[in-house]
Every structure is written in C-alpha cells, then in structure tokens.
CSV table of C-alpha atoms in Angstrom, one decimal:
chain,number,residue,atom,x,y,z
O,27,MET,CA,-0.2,15.8,38.7
O,28,PRO,CA,-0.4,12.1,37.8
O,29,GLN,CA,1.3,12.6,34.5
O,30,LEU,CA,4.5,13.3,36.3
O,31,ASN,CA,4.5,9.9,38.0
O,32,PRO,CA,7.7,8.4,36.7
O,33,SER,CA,6.8,4.7,37.1
O,34,PRO,CA,5.3,3.8,33.8
O,35,TRP,CA,7.4,6.3,31.8
O,36,LEU,CA,9.8,3.8,30.2
O,37,MET,CA,7.2,1.3,29.4
O,38,ILE,CA,5.0,3.9,27.8
O,39,LEU,CA,8.0,5.2,25.8
O,40,LEU,CA,9.0,1.7,24.5
O,41,PHE,CA,5.4,0.7,23.8
O,42,THR,CA,4.6,3.8,21.9
O,43,TRP,CA,7.7,3.5,19.7
O,44,LEU,CA,7.0,-0.1,19.2
O,45,ILE,CA,3.6,0.6,17.8
O,46,PHE,CA,4.9,3.7,15.9
O,47,ILE,CA,7.6,1.7,14.1
O,48,THR,CA,5.9,-1.7,13.6
O,49,ILE,CA,2.2,-1.3,13.1
O,50,ILE,CA,1.6,2.1,11.5
O,51,PRO,CA,4.2,2.4,8.7
O,52,PRO,CA,3.1,-0.8,6.9
O,53,LYS,CA,-0.5,0.5,6.9
O,54,VAL,CA,0.6,3.9,5.5
O,55,MET,CA,2.9,2.3,2.9
O,56,ALA,CA,0.2,0.0,1.6
O,57,HIS,CA,-1.7,3.0,0.3
O,58,LYS,CA,-1.1,3.2,-3.5
O,59,TYR,CA,-1.4,6.2,-5.7
O,60,PRO,CA,-1.8,6.4,-9.5
O,61,ASN,CA,0.8,9.0,-10.2
O,62,GLU,CA,4.5,9.2,-9.2
O,63,PRO,CA,5.4,12.2,-7.1
O,64,ASN,CA,6.7,14.8,-9.5
O,65,VAL,CA,8.2,18.2,-9.5
O,66,LEU,CA,6.1,20.9,-11.0
O,67,SER,CA,7.5,21.9,-14.4
O,68,THR,CA,8.1,25.6,-14.9
O,69,LYS,CA,7.6,25.9,-18.6
O,70,THR,CA,4.1,26.0,-20.0
O,71,LEU,CA,3.5,24.1,-23.2
O,72,GLU,CA,2.9,26.2,-26.3
O,73,THR,CA,-0.2,25.1,-28.1
O,74,THR,CA,-0.8,26.3,-31.6
O,75,PRO,CA,-4.5,27.0,-32.3
O,76,TRP,CA,-5.9,25.4,-35.4
O,77,ASN,CA,-8.9,26.1,-37.6
O,78,TRP,CA,-11.7,23.6,-38.1
O,79,GLN,CA,-10.8,22.8,-41.7
O,80,TRP,CA,-14.0,21.1,-42.6
O,81,HIS,CA,-16.5,23.9,-41.8
G,23,MET,CA,-9.8,8.0,48.5
G,24,THR,CA,-11.0,11.5,47.4
G,25,LEU,CA,-10.9,12.0,43.7
G,26,SER,CA,-9.6,15.2,42.3
G,27,PHE,CA,-10.2,16.4,38.8
G,28,PHE,CA,-6.6,15.3,37.8
G,29,ASP,CA,-7.3,11.7,38.4
G,30,GLN,CA,-8.7,11.2,34.9
G,31,PHE,CA,-5.1,11.5,33.7
G,32,SER,CA,-3.4,8.8,35.8
G,33,SER,CA,-2.5,5.7,33.8
G,34,PRO,CA,-5.6,3.5,34.4
G,35,MET,CA,-5.5,-0.2,35.0
G,36,PHE,CA,-8.4,-2.5,34.5
G,37,LEU,CA,-8.2,-6.2,35.5
G,38,GLY,CA,-4.4,-5.9,35.5
G,39,ILE,CA,-4.3,-4.6,31.9
G,40,PRO,CA,-2.9,-1.1,31.7
G,41,LEU,CA,-5.4,0.8,29.6
G,42,MET,CA,-2.7,2.8,28.1
G,43,ALA,CA,-1.6,-0.3,26.2
G,44,LEU,CA,-5.1,-0.8,24.8
G,45,ALA,CA,-5.5,2.9,24.0
G,46,ILE,CA,-2.3,2.8,21.9
G,47,MET,CA,-2.9,-0.6,20.3
G,48,LEU,CA,-6.5,-0.5,19.3
G,49,PRO,CA,-7.0,2.7,17.2
G,50,TRP,CA,-5.2,1.2,14.2
G,51,ILE,CA,-8.1,-1.2,13.7
G,52,MET,CA,-9.8,1.8,12.2
G,53,PHE,CA,-7.1,2.1,9.6
G,54,PRO,CA,-7.3,-1.1,7.6
G,55,THR,CA,-4.3,-2.0,5.4
G,56,PRO,CA,-5.4,-1.5,1.8
G,57,SER,CA,-5.2,-4.6,-0.4
G,58,SER,CA,-4.3,-4.4,-4.1
G,59,ARG,CA,-7.8,-3.8,-5.2
G,60,TRP,CA,-8.2,-1.2,-7.8
G,61,ILE,CA,-10.9,0.7,-5.9
G,62,ASN,CA,-11.3,0.4,-2.2
G,63,ASN,CA,-14.2,1.2,0.0
G,64,ARG,CA,-15.1,4.7,1.0
G,65,MET,CA,-13.3,4.8,4.3
G,66,LEU,CA,-10.0,3.6,2.8
G,67,THR,CA,-10.4,6.0,-0.1
G,68,LEU,CA,-10.9,8.9,2.3
G,69,GLN,CA,-7.8,7.8,4.3
G,70,ASN,CA,-5.9,7.4,1.1
G,71,TRP,CA,-6.8,10.9,0.0
G,72,PHE,CA,-6.0,12.4,3.4
G,73,ILE,CA,-2.6,10.8,3.6
G,74,ASN,CA,-1.7,11.9,0.1
G,75,LEU,CA,-2.9,15.5,0.6
G,76,PHE,CA,-1.2,15.8,4.0
G,77,THR,CA,2.1,14.4,2.9
G,78,LYS,CA,2.2,16.6,-0.2
G,79,GLN,CA,1.4,19.7,1.7
G,80,LEU,CA,3.9,18.9,4.5
G,81,LEU,CA,6.8,18.1,2.1
G,82,LEU,CA,6.3,21.1,-0.1
G,83,PRO,CA,8.9,23.3,1.7
G,84,LEU,CA,11.4,20.5,2.2
G,85,ASN,CA,14.2,19.8,-0.3
G,86,THR,CA,14.7,16.3,-1.8
G,87,ALA,CA,16.8,15.1,1.1
G,88,GLY,CA,14.0,15.8,3.5
G,89,HIS,CA,11.5,13.7,1.5
G,90,LYS,CA,13.0,10.6,3.2
G,91,TRP,CA,11.0,11.6,6.3
G,92,ALA,CA,7.7,11.3,4.4
G,93,LEU,CA,6.7,8.0,5.9
G,94,ILE,CA,7.6,8.9,9.5
G,95,PHE,CA,5.7,12.2,9.3
G,96,ALA,CA,2.6,10.5,7.8
G,97,SER,CA,2.7,7.8,10.5
G,98,LEU,CA,3.1,10.4,13.2
G,99,MET,CA,0.2,12.4,11.9
G,100,ILE,CA,-2.1,9.4,11.8
G,101,PHE,CA,-0.9,8.4,15.2
G,102,LEU,CA,-1.5,11.7,16.9
G,103,ILE,CA,-4.7,12.7,15.2
G,104,SER,CA,-6.4,9.4,15.9
G,105,LEU,CA,-5.3,9.3,19.5
G,106,ASN,CA,-6.5,12.9,20.1
G,107,MET,CA,-9.8,12.5,18.4
G,108,LEU,CA,-10.7,9.2,20.0
G,109,GLY,CA,-9.9,10.6,23.4
G,110,LEU,CA,-12.8,13.0,23.0
G,111,LEU,CA,-15.3,10.2,23.2
G,112,PRO,CA,-16.7,9.5,26.7
G,113,TYR,CA,-15.0,7.0,28.9
G,114,THR,CA,-11.9,6.8,26.7
G,115,PHE,CA,-8.3,7.4,27.7
G,116,THR,CA,-6.2,9.8,25.7
G,117,PRO,CA,-2.6,8.6,25.7
G,118,THR,CA,-1.4,12.0,24.4
G,119,THR,CA,-2.2,13.6,27.7
G,120,GLN,CA,0.7,11.7,29.2
G,121,LEU,CA,3.9,13.7,29.2
G,122,SER,CA,5.9,10.5,28.9
G,123,LEU,CA,4.4,9.7,25.5
G,124,ASN,CA,4.7,13.2,24.1
G,125,MET,CA,8.3,13.7,25.3
G,126,GLY,CA,9.1,10.2,24.1
G,127,LEU,CA,8.1,11.2,20.6
G,128,ALA,CA,9.3,14.8,20.6
G,129,VAL,CA,12.9,14.4,22.0
G,130,PRO,CA,14.1,11.6,19.7
G,131,LEU,CA,12.6,13.1,16.6
G,132,TRP,CA,14.0,16.6,17.4
G,133,LEU,CA,17.4,15.1,18.3
G,134,ALA,CA,17.4,13.2,15.0
G,135,THR,CA,16.9,16.5,13.0
G,136,VAL,CA,19.7,18.2,15.0
G,137,ILE,CA,22.1,15.2,14.6
G,138,ILE,CA,21.4,15.0,10.8
G,139,GLY,CA,22.1,18.7,10.5
G,140,MET,CA,25.3,18.6,12.5
G,141,ARG,CA,26.7,15.5,10.7
G,142,ASN,CA,25.9,16.5,7.1
G,143,GLN,CA,26.2,20.2,7.1
G,144,PRO,CA,27.6,21.5,10.5
G,145,THR,CA,28.3,25.0,9.3
G,146,HIS,CA,24.9,25.5,7.9
G,147,SER,CA,23.2,24.1,11.0
G,148,LEU,CA,25.3,26.2,13.4
G,149,GLY,CA,24.6,29.2,11.2
G,150,HIS,CA,21.0,29.1,12.3
G,151,LEU,CA,22.2,30.2,15.7
G,152,LEU,CA,22.8,33.7,14.5
G,153,PRO,CA,20.0,35.6,12.6
G,154,GLU,CA,21.1,37.6,9.6
G,155,GLY,CA,21.8,41.3,10.1
G,156,THR,CA,22.5,41.3,13.8
G,157,PRO,CA,24.7,44.2,15.0
G,158,VAL,CA,28.2,43.0,16.0
G,159,PRO,CA,28.0,43.8,19.7
G,160,LEU,CA,24.9,41.7,20.1
G,161,ILE,CA,26.4,38.6,18.5
G,162,PRO,CA,27.5,36.7,21.7
G,163,VAL,CA,24.2,37.4,23.5
G,164,LEU,CA,22.2,36.3,20.6
G,165,ILE,CA,24.1,33.1,20.1
G,166,ILE,CA,23.4,32.2,23.7
G,167,ILE,CA,19.7,33.0,23.3
G,168,GLU,CA,19.4,31.0,20.1
G,169,THR,CA,21.2,28.0,21.7
G,170,ILE,CA,18.7,28.1,24.6
G,171,SER,CA,15.8,28.3,22.2
G,172,LEU,CA,17.2,25.4,20.3
G,173,PHE,CA,17.3,23.2,23.4
G,174,ILE,CA,13.9,24.3,24.5
G,175,ARG,CA,12.3,23.1,21.3
G,176,PRO,CA,11.8,19.4,22.3
G,177,ILE,CA,10.4,20.4,25.7
G,178,ALA,CA,8.1,22.9,24.1
G,179,LEU,CA,7.0,20.4,21.5
G,180,GLY,CA,6.1,17.7,24.1
G,181,VAL,CA,4.6,20.0,26.7
G,182,ARG,CA,2.5,21.9,24.1
G,183,LEU,CA,0.7,18.8,23.1
G,184,THR,CA,0.3,17.5,26.7
G,185,ALA,CA,-0.9,20.8,28.1
G,186,ASN,CA,-3.4,21.5,25.3
G,187,LEU,CA,-5.0,18.2,25.6
G,188,THR,CA,-4.9,18.0,29.3
G,189,ALA,CA,-6.4,21.5,29.6
G,190,GLY,CA,-9.1,20.6,27.2
G,191,HIS,CA,-10.1,17.4,28.9
G,192,LEU,CA,-10.0,19.1,32.3
G,193,LEU,CA,-12.3,21.9,31.1
G,194,ILE,CA,-14.8,19.5,29.7
G,195,GLN,CA,-14.9,17.6,33.0
G,196,LEU,CA,-15.3,20.8,35.0
G,197,ILE,CA,-18.1,22.2,32.9
G,198,ALA,CA,-19.8,18.9,32.7
G,199,THR,CA,-19.7,18.6,36.5
G,200,ALA,CA,-21.0,22.2,36.8
G,201,ALA,CA,-23.9,21.4,34.4
G,202,PHE,CA,-24.7,18.2,36.3
G,203,VAL,CA,-24.7,19.8,39.7
G,204,LEU,CA,-26.7,22.8,38.6
G,205,MET,CA,-29.5,20.7,37.1
G,206,PRO,CA,-31.7,20.3,40.2
G,207,LEU,CA,-30.9,23.8,41.5
G,208,MET,CA,-31.1,26.2,38.5
G,209,PRO,CA,-32.2,24.3,35.4
G,210,THR,CA,-31.9,27.3,33.1
G,211,ILE,CA,-28.3,27.9,34.1
G,212,ALA,CA,-27.7,24.2,33.7
G,213,LEU,CA,-29.1,24.5,30.2
G,214,LEU,CA,-26.8,27.4,29.4
G,215,THR,CA,-23.9,25.4,30.8
G,216,THR,CA,-24.8,22.5,28.6
G,217,VAL,CA,-24.7,24.7,25.6
G,218,LEU,CA,-21.3,25.9,26.7
G,219,LEU,CA,-20.2,22.3,27.0
G,220,PHE,CA,-21.3,21.6,23.5
G,221,LEU,CA,-19.4,24.5,22.1
G,222,LEU,CA,-16.4,23.5,24.1
G,223,THR,CA,-16.5,20.0,22.8
G,224,LEU,CA,-16.5,21.4,19.2
G,225,LEU,CA,-13.5,23.5,20.2
G,226,GLU,CA,-11.8,20.5,21.6
G,227,VAL,CA,-12.3,18.6,18.3
G,228,ALA,CA,-10.6,21.4,16.5
G,229,VAL,CA,-7.8,21.6,19.1
G,230,ALA,CA,-7.2,17.8,18.8
G,231,MET,CA,-6.7,18.1,15.1
G,232,ILE,CA,-4.7,21.3,15.2
G,233,GLN,CA,-2.3,20.2,17.9
G,234,ALA,CA,-1.5,17.0,16.0
G,235,TYR,CA,-0.8,19.0,12.9
G,236,VAL,CA,1.3,21.6,14.7
G,237,PHE,CA,3.4,18.9,16.2
G,238,VAL,CA,4.2,17.4,12.9
G,239,LEU,CA,4.6,20.7,11.2
G,240,LEU,CA,7.1,22.0,13.7
G,241,LEU,CA,9.1,18.8,13.3
G,242,SER,CA,9.1,19.4,9.5
G,243,LEU,CA,10.3,22.9,10.1
G,244,TYR,CA,13.2,21.7,12.3
G,245,LEU,CA,14.0,19.2,9.6
G,246,GLN,CA,13.9,22.0,7.0
G,247,GLU,CA,16.6,23.9,8.8
G,248,ASN,CA,18.9,21.0,9.1
G,249,VAL,CA,18.6,19.1,5.9
C-alpha cells in the first residue's frame, strides 16, 4: 500500500500543520457575525396584554 | 512498470513538485478572507453561515472551557471537508487518503485533549476509565479494557478517515474501469455499471462530508470528557 511508504511522512505532517495553523485560522476568524454568542436564557418574559384603547 | 489500483494513492510528483503540496495549499483560494464590508457576496455569505451554524452545533454540548477550541474545530472542519470534496473531482489528488496526514492530525489533537484532562482535572479524567455501576469483581478487567480503548482512539480516528476515503476512491476506480472495459463487449451492462457509478459517486460525496464531520465530532466528544 503506497500510503504506508514512510518517506514523505514527516514532510506531509509538517506541511499540513503549517497550513492548518497559518492559513486557515485567519480566514475563519475574519468572518464577522452581528450577534455575540450568548447563553439561552431560561426565563420567558411575561407580557401583559393590552386593549386597543381607541376603538 | 505495471500499475495496480493502489497506485492512485502514492504521493504523486509532477515536474519535481510534490502534488501533495499543491493539493494542500490550493483549496483555500476557494475560501476568500472576508473584508469589512457590511454585506459580502453570495459565496462568502454561504461560508459565513456554514461556519456559524457548524460551530454553534458543535460547541453546544461543551462547557465554557471547551469553547476555546472553537477556532481549531472550525478550521479542521473546513480543512477536511474541502479536501475530501475536491478529491472527488477527476484527476485530483485527495490528501486525506494518506495515513500520514490523518494520523498527523488525529494523534496531536487527541493527545492535547488527554493532556488537558490530566493536567486540569486528573481525577475526573481517570474516572472515565470506569463506567458507572460496574460490579466490583469486574473492575480491574474493565479498567484495562477502557485504557486500551482510550489508546486506540487516535489510531481509530486516523484510520477511519483514511480507510473510508481510500475505499471510496478505489471503488470508483474499479467500477469505472469495469464500465469502460464492458462498453465494446456488452453495452447494456456497461450502461447499468455507469448508473451504478453515478450512484456510487453520490454516495462518495455524502461519505466525504460525513467523514469530515465525524472526525471533528469525535474530537469534540473527547474534549468534552476532559474539559
């Protein structure tokens, strides 16, 4: 099986980690989102219903 | 030199350039870095949405300490899914079929989760070696079994990805060869084989995405145990 050939193993490892650490994270970090990540709140807000006073 | 079907997986060289280097360096051109525009183009918006959704889903079961890993998980997912999917195009090389790459990703990341667990909360991490409610006589055997399963995890992680992708590519090559050889002899059978090839390619697209996801998901589970 050619995958078991040990000769380029170290270079592949180093190269992969190089790309994985230097190129991809800046691209992922540059994505911006409108809301801050937030924990879901457990209490639901109580809304009081109102009448339409002017009808 | 007689070619065997496994030769598609040997690290190819072209004009002295190892194609592995190109296959790892070039896919990120398809992920442009977003600028500070208010609204980006469609491709960037889709990638933005995907990264957001994926990271949110993945980090749901992790506690706050595990959220530090968000960037590395998102990067890993982008890495694996684009390498897997691009490898399904004709004449491309899939770096994730190489055991070296997958083990090189799996072993350090798994080891990082184990070391984090052992350093910050050693009792809690070691407690995972004994499932709750085991009968007392079984405890020594079960600890040995769980330790073995702990150490098999990185190997399983790497080999799972390698084997799935290698098997998929090999099947595609075999069935394509069969369809091609059968065409002058039995055209109907060749047509059926081509339909099979089409369905197999669809399966391989699914496998490519699923295997990338499973890799990252399992790493997040190992992190969940240790953080």
